[in-house]
Coordinates of C-alpha atoms in Angstrom, one line a residue:
X1 CA -2.8 8.7 -32.3
X2 CA -6.3 9.7 -31.3
X3 CA -6.5 12.4 -28.7
X4 CA -10.3 12.5 -28.6
X5 CA -12.1 11.0 -25.6
X6 CA -14.4 8.1 -26.1
X7 CA -18.1 8.4 -25.3
X8 CA -17.5 6.4 -22.1
X9 CA -14.7 8.7 -21.1
X10 CA -16.9 11.8 -21.7
X11 CA -19.6 10.2 -19.6
X12 CA -17.2 9.6 -16.8
X13 CA -16.1 13.2 -16.9
X14 CA -19.7 14.5 -16.9
X15 CA -20.7 12.3 -14.0
X16 CA -17.6 13.4 -12.0
X17 CA -18.1 17.0 -12.8
X18 CA -21.7 16.9 -11.7
X19 CA -20.8 15.3 -8.4
X20 CA -18.0 17.8 -7.9
X21 CA -20.2 20.8 -8.6
X22 CA -23.0 19.5 -6.3
X23 CA -21.1 17.8 -3.5
X24 CA -17.6 19.4 -3.3
X25 CA -17.6 22.9 -4.6
X26 CA -20.4 24.4 -2.4
X27 CA -18.7 23.1 0.8
X28 CA -14.9 23.2 0.0
X29 CA -14.4 26.6 1.7
X30 CA -16.2 25.6 4.9
X31 CA -14.3 22.3 5.0
X32 CA -11.0 24.2 4.6
X33 CA -11.8 26.8 7.3
X34 CA -13.2 24.3 9.8
X35 CA -10.7 21.5 9.0
X36 CA -13.6 19.2 8.4
X37 CA -12.9 15.7 7.0
X38 CA -16.1 15.0 4.9
X39 CA -16.5 11.2 5.4
X40 CA -20.1 11.2 4.5
X41 CA -19.5 12.9 1.2
X42 CA -16.6 10.6 0.4
X43 CA -19.0 7.7 1.0
X44 CA -21.4 9.2 -1.5
X45 CA -18.5 9.3 -4.0
X46 CA -17.9 5.6 -3.2
X47 CA -21.5 4.9 -4.2
X48 CA -20.6 6.1 -7.7
X49 CA -17.5 3.9 -7.8
X50 CA -15.0 6.8 -7.2
X51 CA -13.3 5.0 -4.2
X52 CA -12.4 2.0 -6.3
X53 CA -11.6 3.5 -9.7
X54 CA -8.9 1.1 -10.9
X55 CA -9.5 -1.9 -8.6
X56 CA -10.4 -4.9 -10.7
X57 CA -14.0 -5.5 -11.5
X58 CA -13.8 -9.0 -10.1
X59 CA -12.8 -7.5 -6.8
X60 CA -15.7 -5.1 -6.8
X61 CA -14.0 -2.1 -8.3
X62 CA -14.7 -0.2 -11.5
X63 CA -11.7 -1.7 -13.3
X64 CA -10.9 1.6 -15.1
X65 CA -7.6 2.4 -16.7
X66 CA -5.3 4.9 -15.0
X67 CA -6.1 7.3 -17.9
X68 CA -9.9 7.0 -17.3
X69 CA -9.3 7.4 -13.5
X70 CA -7.3 10.6 -14.2
X71 CA -10.2 12.0 -16.2
X72 CA -12.5 11.5 -13.2
X73 CA -10.0 12.8 -10.6
X74 CA -9.4 16.0 -12.6
X75 CA -13.1 16.8 -12.5
X76 CA -13.4 16.1 -8.8
X77 CA -10.4 18.3 -8.0
X78 CA -12.1 21.3 -9.6
X79 CA -14.6 21.2 -6.7
X80 CA -12.2 20.4 -3.8
X81 CA -8.5 19.7 -4.3
X82 CA -7.9 18.5 -0.8
X83 CA -10.7 16.0 -0.6
X84 CA -10.0 14.7 -4.1
X85 CA -6.3 14.2 -3.2
X86 CA -7.4 12.1 -0.2
X87 CA -9.7 10.0 -2.5
X88 CA -6.8 9.4 -4.8
X89 CA -4.6 8.2 -1.9
X90 CA -7.5 5.9 -0.7
X91 CA -7.7 4.5 -4.3
X92 CA -4.0 3.7 -4.3
X93 CA -4.1 1.9 -1.0
X94 CA -7.3 0.0 -1.8
X95 CA -5.8 -1.0 -5.2
X96 CA -2.8 -2.4 -3.4
X97 CA -5.0 -4.7 -1.3
X98 CA -7.0 -5.7 -4.3
X99 CA -4.0 -6.4 -6.4
X100 CA -1.6 -8.1 -3.9
X101 CA -3.8 -9.4 -1.1
X102 CA -4.9 -13.0 -1.0
X103 CA -8.5 -14.0 -1.5
X104 CA -9.4 -13.9 2.2
X105 CA -7.8 -10.5 2.7
X106 CA -9.5 -9.0 -0.3
X107 CA -12.9 -10.4 0.8
X108 CA -12.4 -8.9 4.3
X109 CA -11.3 -5.4 3.3
X110 CA -12.1 -4.5 -0.3
X111 CA -15.9 -4.4 -0.4
X112 CA -16.2 -1.7 2.2
X113 CA -13.1 0.2 1.0
X114 CA -14.3 0.3 -2.6
X115 CA -17.8 1.4 -1.4
X116 CA -16.2 4.2 0.6
X117 CA -17.8 2.9 3.8
X118 CA -14.3 2.4 5.2
X119 CA -11.2 4.4 4.3
X120 CA -7.6 3.6 3.9
X121 CA -4.3 5.5 4.6
X122 CA -1.0 4.8 2.8
X123 CA 1.8 4.7 5.3
X124 CA 5.3 4.9 3.8
X125 CA 6.9 8.2 5.0
X126 CA 8.8 8.2 8.3
X127 CA 10.5 11.0 10.3
X128 CA 13.8 10.0 8.8
X129 CA 12.7 8.4 5.5
X130 CA 10.7 10.2 2.8
X131 CA 11.4 9.7 -0.8
X132 CA 14.2 7.2 0.1
X133 CA 11.8 4.4 0.7
X134 CA 14.6 1.9 1.1
X135 CA 15.8 3.5 4.3
X136 CA 12.7 3.1 6.3
X137 CA 13.1 1.8 9.9
X138 CA 9.6 0.7 11.1
X139 CA 10.2 -3.0 11.8
X140 CA 8.0 -6.0 11.7
X141 CA 9.4 -9.1 13.5
X142 CA 7.7 -12.4 12.8
X143 CA 6.5 -14.4 15.8
X144 CA 4.7 -17.6 14.7
X145 CA 1.7 -16.6 12.6
X146 CA 1.9 -12.9 13.5
X147 CA 4.1 -9.9 12.9
X148 CA 5.0 -7.6 15.8
X149 CA 5.4 -4.0 14.6
X150 CA 7.4 -1.2 16.2
X151 CA 8.2 2.2 14.7
X152 CA 6.5 5.4 13.4
X153 CA 5.2 7.0 10.3
X154 CA 5.0 10.7 9.5
X155 CA 2.7 13.0 7.4
X156 CA 0.1 10.3 6.9
X157 CA -3.1 11.5 5.1
X158 CA -6.3 10.6 6.9
X159 CA -4.5 9.2 9.9
X160 CA -6.7 9.0 13.0
X161 CA -9.8 9.2 10.9
X162 CA -9.4 6.2 8.6
X163 CA -10.0 2.5 9.2
X164 CA -7.1 0.7 7.5
X165 CA -3.4 1.4 7.3
X166 CA -1.5 0.0 4.3
X167 CA 1.9 0.1 5.8
X168 CA 5.5 -0.4 4.6
X169 CA 7.7 -2.2 7.2
X170 CA 11.1 -3.6 7.4
X171 CA 11.2 -7.4 7.8
X172 CA 14.9 -7.9 7.2
X173 CA 18.1 -5.8 6.8
X174 CA 18.4 -6.6 3.1
X175 CA 18.1 -3.0 1.9
X176 CA 15.0 -2.4 -0.3
X177 CA 14.6 -6.1 -0.6
X178 CA 13.9 -6.2 3.1
X179 CA 10.6 -4.2 2.9
X180 CA 7.2 -5.8 3.2
X181 CA 3.7 -4.4 3.1
X182 CA 1.1 -5.1 5.9
X183 CA -2.5 -4.2 6.2
X184 CA -3.0 -3.0 9.7
X185 CA -6.4 -2.2 11.3
X186 CA -6.3 1.5 12.3
X187 CA -7.7 0.7 15.8
X188 CA -5.3 -2.2 16.5
X189 CA -3.9 -2.4 20.0
X190 CA -0.6 -0.4 20.1
X191 CA -1.5 2.0 17.3
X192 CA -1.5 5.6 18.5
X193 CA -1.8 9.0 16.7
X194 CA -0.3 12.4 17.1
X195 CA -2.3 15.6 16.9
X196 CA -3.6 16.8 13.5
X197 CA -0.7 18.7 12.0
X198 CA -1.2 22.4 11.3
X199 CA -0.6 22.5 7.6
X200 CA -0.6 25.3 5.0
X201 CA -3.2 23.6 2.9
X202 CA -5.1 20.3 2.5
X203 CA -7.3 21.2 5.5
X204 CA -10.2 18.9 4.6
X205 CA -8.0 15.8 5.4
X206 CA -6.2 15.3 8.7
X207 CA -2.5 14.5 8.7
X208 CA -0.9 12.9 11.7
X209 CA 2.1 10.9 12.9
X210 CA 1.4 7.2 13.7
X211 CA 3.3 5.3 16.3
X212 CA 3.3 1.5 16.4
X213 CA 4.2 -0.1 19.8
X214 CA 4.2 -3.9 19.7
X215 CA 1.3 -4.0 17.3
X216 CA 0.4 -7.5 16.4
X217 CA -1.1 -8.5 13.0
X218 CA -1.5 -11.8 11.3
X219 CA 1.0 -12.9 8.6
X220 CA -2.1 -13.3 6.5
X221 CA -2.4 -9.5 6.4
X222 CA 0.8 -9.3 4.3
X223 CA 0.5 -8.1 0.7
X224 CA 2.5 -10.3 -1.7
X225 CA 5.5 -12.2 -0.4
X226 CA 7.9 -11.0 2.3
X227 CA 10.3 -8.6 0.7
X228 CA 7.9 -7.5 -2.0
X229 CA 7.1 -4.2 -0.2
X230 CA 9.4 -1.9 -2.1
X231 CA 8.2 -3.2 -5.5
X232 CA 4.6 -2.8 -4.3
X233 CA 5.3 0.8 -3.1
X234 CA 7.0 1.8 -6.3
X235 CA 4.1 0.4 -8.4
X236 CA 1.7 2.3 -6.3
X237 CA 3.7 5.5 -6.6
X238 CA 3.7 5.4 -10.4
X239 CA 0.0 5.7 -10.3
X240 CA 0.1 8.0 -7.2
X241 CA 2.2 10.5 -9.0
X242 CA -0.3 10.6 -11.9
X243 CA -3.1 11.1 -9.3
X244 CA -1.4 14.0 -7.6
X245 CA -0.5 15.6 -10.9
X246 CA -4.1 15.2 -11.9
X247 CA -5.3 17.0 -8.8
X248 CA -3.1 19.9 -9.8
X249 CA -4.7 19.9 -13.3
X250 CA -8.2 20.1 -12.0
X251 CA -7.4 22.9 -9.5
X252 CA -5.6 24.9 -12.2
X253 CA -8.6 24.5 -14.6
X254 CA -10.8 25.8 -11.9
X255 CA -8.4 28.8 -11.4
X256 CA -8.4 29.5 -15.1
X257 CA -12.2 29.4 -15.2
X258 CA -12.4 31.9 -12.3
X259 CA -9.8 34.2 -13.9
X260 CA -11.6 34.3 -17.2
X261 CA -14.9 35.1 -15.6
X262 CA -13.3 37.8 -13.4
X263 CA -11.6 39.4 -16.4
X264 CA -15.0 39.6 -18.2
X265 CA -16.7 41.2 -15.2
X266 CA -14.1 43.5 -13.7
X267 CA -13.9 47.0 -15.1
X268 CA -11.0 49.4 -14.8
X269 CA -10.5 52.7 -16.8
X270 CA -14.0 52.3 -18.1
X271 CA -13.7 48.9 -19.8
X272 CA -13.5 45.2 -18.8
X273 CA -10.0 44.2 -17.9
X274 CA -10.4 41.4 -20.5
X275 CA -9.7 44.0 -23.1
X276 CA -6.2 44.6 -21.7
X277 CA -3.7 42.8 -23.9
X278 CA -1.2 42.1 -21.1
X279 CA -3.9 40.1 -19.3
X280 CA -5.0 38.4 -22.5
X281 CA -1.5 37.2 -23.0
X282 CA -1.2 36.0 -19.4
X283 CA -4.4 34.0 -19.7
X284 CA -3.3 32.5 -23.0
X285 CA 0.0 31.4 -21.4
X286 CA -1.8 29.9 -18.5
X287 CA -4.1 27.8 -20.7
X288 CA -1.2 26.8 -23.0
X289 CA 0.8 25.4 -20.1
X290 CA -2.2 23.7 -18.6
X291 CA -3.0 21.9 -21.8
X292 CA 0.6 20.8 -22.2
X293 CA 0.6 19.5 -18.6
X294 CA -2.7 17.7 -19.2
X295 CA -1.4 15.9 -22.3
X296 CA 1.8 14.9 -20.4
X297 CA -0.2 13.4 -17.5
X298 CA -2.5 11.5 -19.9
X299 CA 0.5 10.2 -21.8
X300 CA 2.1 9.0 -18.6
X301 CA -1.2 7.4 -17.5
X302 CA -1.3 5.6 -20.8
X303 CA 2.2 4.3 -20.4
X304 CA 1.3 3.0 -16.9
X305 CA -1.7 1.2 -18.4
X306 CA 0.4 -0.3 -21.1
X307 CA 3.0 -1.4 -18.5
X308 CA 5.6 0.4 -20.6
X309 CA 9.2 -0.1 -19.3
X310 CA 9.6 3.7 -19.1
X311 CA 6.3 4.2 -17.2
X312 CA 8.1 5.3 -14.0
X313 CA 10.1 7.9 -15.9
X314 CA 7.0 9.3 -17.6
X315 CA 5.1 9.4 -14.3
X316 CA 8.0 11.3 -12.7
X317 CA 8.2 13.8 -15.6
X318 CA 4.4 14.3 -15.6
X319 CA 4.3 14.8 -11.8
X320 CA 7.1 17.3 -11.9
X321 CA 5.7 19.3 -14.8
X322 CA 2.0 19.2 -14.0
X323 CA 2.4 20.1 -10.3
X324 CA 4.7 23.0 -11.1
X325 CA 2.4 24.2 -13.8
X326 CA -0.7 23.8 -11.6
X327 CA 0.8 25.9 -8.8
X328 CA 2.0 28.6 -11.3
X329 CA -1.4 28.8 -13.0
X330 CA -3.2 29.2 -9.7
X331 CA -0.7 31.9 -8.7
X332 CA -1.3 33.8 -12.0
X333 CA -5.0 33.5 -11.5
X334 CA -4.7 35.1 -8.1
X335 CA -2.6 37.9 -9.6
X336 CA -5.3 38.6 -12.1
X337 CA -7.8 39.0 -9.3
X338 CA -5.5 41.6 -7.6
X339 CA -6.3 42.2 -3.9
X340 CA -9.5 40.2 -4.2
X341 CA -7.5 37.0 -5.0
X342 CA -5.8 37.3 -1.6
X343 CA -9.1 37.3 0.2
X344 CA -10.6 34.1 1.6
X345 CA -13.9 35.2 0.1
X346 CA -12.4 34.0 -3.2
X347 CA -11.0 30.4 -3.7
X348 CA -7.7 31.5 -5.3
X349 CA -5.7 31.6 -2.1
X350 CA -7.0 28.1 -1.2
X351 CA -6.1 26.8 -4.6
X352 CA -2.5 28.0 -4.1
X353 CA -2.3 26.5 -0.6
X354 CA -3.7 23.2 -1.7
X355 CA -1.6 22.8 -4.9
X356 CA 1.7 23.8 -3.3
X357 CA 1.9 20.5 -1.4
X358 CA 1.6 18.6 -4.7
X359 CA 5.2 19.7 -5.5
X360 CA 6.4 17.9 -2.4
X361 CA 4.3 14.8 -2.2
X362 CA 4.9 11.4 -3.8
X363 CA 8.5 12.4 -4.0
X364 CA 9.6 16.0 -4.2
X365 CA 9.9 17.5 -7.6
X366 CA 13.7 17.5 -7.1
X367 CA 13.4 13.7 -6.7
X368 CA 11.4 13.5 -9.9
X369 CA 14.2 15.3 -11.7
X370 CA 16.7 12.9 -10.2
X371 CA 14.7 9.9 -11.4
X372 CA 14.6 11.3 -15.0
X373 CA 18.3 12.3 -15.1
X374 CA 19.5 9.0 -13.8
X375 CA 17.5 7.2 -16.5
X376 CA 18.9 9.5 -19.1
X377 CA 22.5 9.1 -18.0
X378 CA 22.5 5.3 -17.6
X379 CA 21.1 4.4 -21.0
X380 CA 23.2 3.6 -24.0
X381 CA 20.8 5.2 -26.4
X382 CA 20.6 9.0 -26.3
X383 CA 16.9 9.0 -27.3
X384 CA 15.9 7.0 -24.3
X385 CA 12.6 8.9 -23.9
X386 CA 10.5 9.1 -27.1

């Protein structure tokens, strides 16, 4: 096992860190306060390939592994968690089109999506169906060469400000086998949006409900075959869980950096607080847990890249562990800052607000535990994860 990064991976990291430091970090607080969705900056990220990280090269993407993509997303998240999280969702939706769309559909959508000139939302969650994707109700009825779609989606990142909706719909009543995936233009007739939801965090990306009323799209806009939607959604979520976990890693690393610097500068009782053993131990624990979470995320990404049979289990474990650790590390960093950490002048309170949602998205962490426990309890071999 070689845990060292290759020269290419280090170059990816350096490029992403430079972009994050110059384009994200100086503006993240203003985007958060003003609820600004920075489309122009996301487009500049697209110029570097960051909007098509793991889309195949022959479709116009960078063709990176999930591990390499995770290295990039972690660096971006150090500058702005919320914007990076949206970019990760856009990457997932764009990859679905590139991977499962036919040649004409890929040619129509992927070039501009990969370039960041157009943006995509991933539409799975409904008012009555979250982690239980098989119970969704939004229905698409085939009429000749079209599908007619009715229903609604909830908590959709970017909704109302994106151009393409990669949407899971029900095309039959055959449980999870009755789900299909359609690419719907965001401005199609019959698509309407609710108000931008007032969230605790993730303020630099809008979140809205979407309603579909007799929305008509061509059958040619379907990804894969009819009934493939659940499989496509689950494949997407394996990578999506790694992406969200990675966003927590980057934010936690930024929080550690801030805490360390503050400890060296802040003086109490005539000496820097870095000399206090209690805070030294706290910082050591924060870094230890962060490194453990990072290794778990990278291992899960490697499993997905290798199409390991246990990739979904590892993705679930990594998502649960890294998002819990990320939030905890940010919380401890705020504590080290004392009252200053609670002030918006410092980024710590934003780090906490933005990482808290990671414990809920792509399946709550309780669902992650359920995925792992079911796997453990339904295998004949006790050592089912090794």
